[in-house]
Coordinates of C-alpha atoms in Angstrom, one line a residue:
M716 CA -29.7 -8.4 -2.1
S717 CA -28.5 -5.2 -3.5
T718 CA -25.0 -4.6 -3.7
T719 CA -22.7 -1.9 -2.0
R720 CA -19.8 -0.3 -4.0
K721 CA -16.8 1.4 -2.6
T722 CA -14.5 3.6 -4.6
S723 CA -11.0 3.8 -3.0
Y724 CA -8.4 6.5 -3.7
R725 CA -5.2 6.1 -1.9
R726 CA -2.2 8.4 -1.6
N727 CA 0.2 5.7 -0.9
S728 CA -0.4 2.2 -2.3
L729 CA 2.0 0.7 0.1
R730 CA 0.9 0.2 3.8
S731 CA 2.6 -1.7 6.5
K732 CA -0.3 -1.8 8.9
W733 CA -4.1 -2.4 8.4
A734 CA -7.1 -2.1 10.8
V735 CA -9.0 -4.1 8.3
K736 CA -6.7 -6.0 6.0
R737 CA -7.3 -5.3 2.2
Y738 CA -10.0 -2.5 3.2
I739 CA -8.9 0.0 5.9
P740 CA -5.4 1.0 6.4
E741 CA -3.6 2.9 8.8
G742 CA -3.7 6.8 8.3
L743 CA -6.6 9.0 7.6
I744 CA -9.6 7.6 5.8
V745 CA -12.5 9.9 4.6
L746 CA -15.6 7.8 4.4
A747 CA -18.1 9.4 2.5
G748 CA -22.0 8.8 1.5
R749 CA -25.4 10.0 1.2
P750 CA -27.6 9.6 4.2
K751 CA -28.9 6.3 5.3
L752 CA -26.4 4.1 3.3
G753 CA -24.9 2.5 6.2
K754 CA -21.9 4.6 7.0
T755 CA -22.8 4.8 10.6
W756 CA -23.3 1.0 10.9
L757 CA -20.1 0.1 9.1
A758 CA -18.5 2.4 11.6
Y759 CA -19.9 0.6 14.5
N760 CA -19.4 -3.1 13.0
T761 CA -15.7 -2.0 12.4
A762 CA -15.2 -0.4 16.0
I763 CA -16.7 -3.6 17.5
A764 CA -14.6 -6.0 15.4
I765 CA -11.5 -4.4 16.5
A766 CA -12.1 -3.8 20.0
T767 CA -13.3 -7.5 20.5
G768 CA -10.9 -9.2 18.1
G769 CA -13.7 -10.0 15.9
K770 CA -14.7 -9.9 12.3
V771 CA -15.9 -7.2 9.8
L772 CA -16.1 -7.5 6.1
G773 CA -15.3 -11.2 6.4
V774 CA -12.0 -10.3 7.9
D775 CA -10.6 -11.4 11.1
C776 CA -9.2 -8.4 13.1
E777 CA -6.3 -7.8 15.5
Q778 CA -7.8 -6.7 18.7
G779 CA -7.0 -3.1 20.0
D780 CA -8.4 0.0 21.6
V781 CA -11.0 1.9 19.7
L782 CA -12.4 5.6 20.3
Q783 CA -15.5 5.9 18.6
Y784 CA -17.2 9.5 18.3
S785 CA -20.6 8.7 17.4
L786 CA -21.8 12.4 17.3
E787 CA -25.1 11.9 15.6
D788 CA -26.4 9.7 18.3
N789 CA -27.2 9.7 21.9
F790 CA -26.0 7.1 24.3
R791 CA -29.0 5.3 24.1
R792 CA -29.2 5.3 20.4
A793 CA -25.4 4.0 20.6
K794 CA -26.4 1.2 23.0
S795 CA -29.4 0.3 20.8
R796 CA -26.9 0.1 17.9
I797 CA -24.6 -2.2 19.7
I798 CA -27.2 -4.7 20.8
T799 CA -28.4 -4.9 17.3
L800 CA -25.0 -5.9 16.1
L801 CA -24.3 -8.0 19.1
P802 CA -27.8 -9.7 20.1
P803 CA -27.8 -11.9 23.2
K804 CA -27.4 -15.7 22.4
L805 CA -28.5 -18.4 24.7
G806 CA -25.4 -20.1 26.4
V807 CA -22.9 -17.7 24.6
P808 CA -21.2 -14.9 26.3
R809 CA -21.4 -11.7 24.8
P810 CA -17.5 -10.5 23.8
S811 CA -16.1 -7.8 26.1
L812 CA -16.4 -4.3 24.9
D813 CA -14.1 -3.0 27.5
R814 CA -11.6 -1.7 24.8
L815 CA -14.4 0.2 23.1
T816 CA -14.9 3.8 24.1
I817 CA -18.0 5.5 22.7
R818 CA -18.4 9.3 23.0
T819 CA -21.6 11.0 21.7
A820 CA -20.1 14.7 22.2
A821 CA -16.9 16.4 21.2
P822 CA -15.2 19.9 21.1
T823 CA -14.5 21.1 17.7
M824 CA -10.9 21.0 16.4
D825 CA -10.1 24.3 17.7
R826 CA -11.4 23.9 21.0
G827 CA -9.5 21.1 22.1
F828 CA -10.6 17.9 20.2
M829 CA -6.9 16.7 19.3
K830 CA -6.3 17.0 23.0
E831 CA -9.1 14.6 24.1
V832 CA -7.7 12.1 21.3
T833 CA -4.2 12.6 22.5
E834 CA -5.3 11.8 26.1
W835 CA -7.1 8.6 25.3
H836 CA -4.1 7.5 23.2
S837 CA -1.6 8.0 26.0
R838 CA -3.8 6.0 28.2
A839 CA -5.0 3.1 25.8
K840 CA -3.0 -0.1 25.8
N841 CA -3.0 -0.6 22.1
P842 CA -4.8 2.2 20.3
R843 CA -5.6 0.9 16.8
L844 CA -8.9 2.6 15.7
L845 CA -10.4 6.3 15.9
I846 CA -13.7 6.9 14.3
I847 CA -15.2 10.5 13.9
D848 CA -18.9 10.5 12.6
T849 CA -19.4 12.9 11.5
H850 CA -16.7 15.5 10.4
A851 CA -19.3 18.5 10.5
K852 CA -19.5 17.9 14.1
I853 CA -16.0 18.6 15.1
K854 CA -15.4 21.4 12.4
E855 CA -14.3 24.6 13.4
Q856 CA -16.0 27.8 12.3
R857 CA -14.6 29.5 9.3
R858 CA -12.9 32.8 10.5
G859 CA -13.8 36.0 8.5
N860 CA -12.1 35.9 5.2
Q861 CA -10.3 32.8 5.6
D862 CA -9.8 30.9 2.7
P863 CA -12.4 27.6 2.3
Y864 CA -9.7 25.5 1.2
L865 CA -7.1 26.5 3.6
S866 CA -9.6 26.3 6.6
D867 CA -10.7 22.7 5.9
Y868 CA -7.2 21.5 5.0
S869 CA -5.4 23.0 8.3
A870 CA -8.2 21.5 10.3
I871 CA -7.9 18.1 8.8
V872 CA -4.0 18.0 8.8
P873 CA -3.9 17.3 12.6
L874 CA -5.7 14.4 12.4
Q875 CA -3.7 13.0 9.4
E876 CA -0.3 13.9 11.0
F877 CA -1.4 12.3 14.5
S878 CA -2.5 8.9 12.6
G879 CA 0.8 8.8 10.7
E880 CA 2.7 9.2 13.4
H881 CA 1.2 6.8 15.8
G882 CA 0.3 4.1 13.3
L883 CA -3.3 4.8 14.2
T884 CA -6.4 4.3 11.7
T885 CA -8.7 7.4 11.8
I886 CA -12.0 7.0 9.8
L887 CA -13.6 10.5 9.2
V888 CA -17.2 10.0 8.3
T889 CA -18.7 12.7 6.0
H890 CA -21.4 13.1 3.4
L891 CA -21.7 13.2 -0.3
R892 CA -23.1 16.5 -2.2
K893 CA -26.6 16.3 -3.2
M894 CA -25.7 17.3 -6.9
E895 CA -23.4 15.0 -9.1
S896 CA -20.3 16.2 -10.0
T897 CA -20.2 18.0 -13.5
S898 CA -16.7 16.7 -14.2
G899 CA -17.7 13.2 -13.3
D900 CA -14.8 13.1 -10.7
P901 CA -16.2 11.2 -7.5
I902 CA -13.9 12.8 -5.4
E903 CA -15.5 16.1 -6.0
Q904 CA -18.5 14.8 -4.6
V905 CA -17.3 14.7 -1.1
S906 CA -18.9 17.5 1.0
G907 CA -16.7 20.5 1.7
T908 CA -13.6 21.8 -0.1
S909 CA -11.2 20.0 -1.6
G910 CA -9.0 20.8 1.4
I911 CA -10.8 17.6 3.2
T912 CA -9.6 15.0 0.6
G913 CA -6.4 16.6 0.0
A914 CA -5.4 16.1 3.6
A915 CA -6.6 12.5 3.6
D916 CA -4.6 9.2 3.0
M917 CA -7.6 7.5 1.6
I918 CA -11.1 8.4 0.4
S919 CA -13.8 5.7 0.5
R920 CA -17.1 6.5 -1.3
R921 CA -20.1 4.5 -0.6
T922 CA -22.9 4.3 -3.0
D923 CA -25.9 2.3 -3.6
S924 CA -28.3 1.5 -0.7
P925 CA -27.5 -1.8 1.0
S926 CA -30.4 -4.3 1.7
E927 CA -30.0 -3.8 5.4
A928 CA -27.7 -1.4 7.2
P929 CA -26.4 -3.6 9.8
R930 CA -25.0 -5.9 6.9
A931 CA -23.6 -2.9 5.2
A932 CA -20.4 -4.3 3.2
A933 CA -17.9 -3.0 0.6
V934 CA -16.2 -4.8 -2.3
P935 CA -12.3 -4.7 -1.9
S936 CA -10.3 -1.9 -3.3
T937 CA -7.3 -2.2 -5.5
C938 CA -4.9 -2.6 -2.6
P939 CA -2.1 -4.8 -2.6

């Protein structure tokens, strides 16, 4: 089995709450990786674990409400992924997914995305996790001569602020650049400008193809 490495960079080393202890804290988490490295499978795994009070990355999770925007899937594909991760077992009831909301379409940030999230948050009993897969699908169009950095930063800040204010974990899935960073800085490999990474509370970079996507895993970061 090949290994999967995760390099994490955190704005604040002290966290009081975790979605997945030692791996995924509250706040805005940018999850970046090349295509077909299991980012989406990890997102589904995490969503299911929290919605059912199950386990992901070897960690038992506190149950809570999850909103997952799986914007590169259609509903049929999303259902297929869930069946893969929760296959029927004879005589064993399947965990309830009542606390998992999956959406395959969303407005962009400038056309009501945060309003949708706020409405879900206000209705949920114990909102714990928001997943957006991928960032490109909710990114607003850059206007005229608008500075690319400021455009990316201002678009991401509402997510970061909302997550911090409400003790929510938000996982924003994005891609890595095709070309390696000339400086060797792994943060520079994240697609988009540094405005995206600058607004994040943590950046997680997935590298090396896992042997099987549904089993995508990560080694612990240097979190306390």
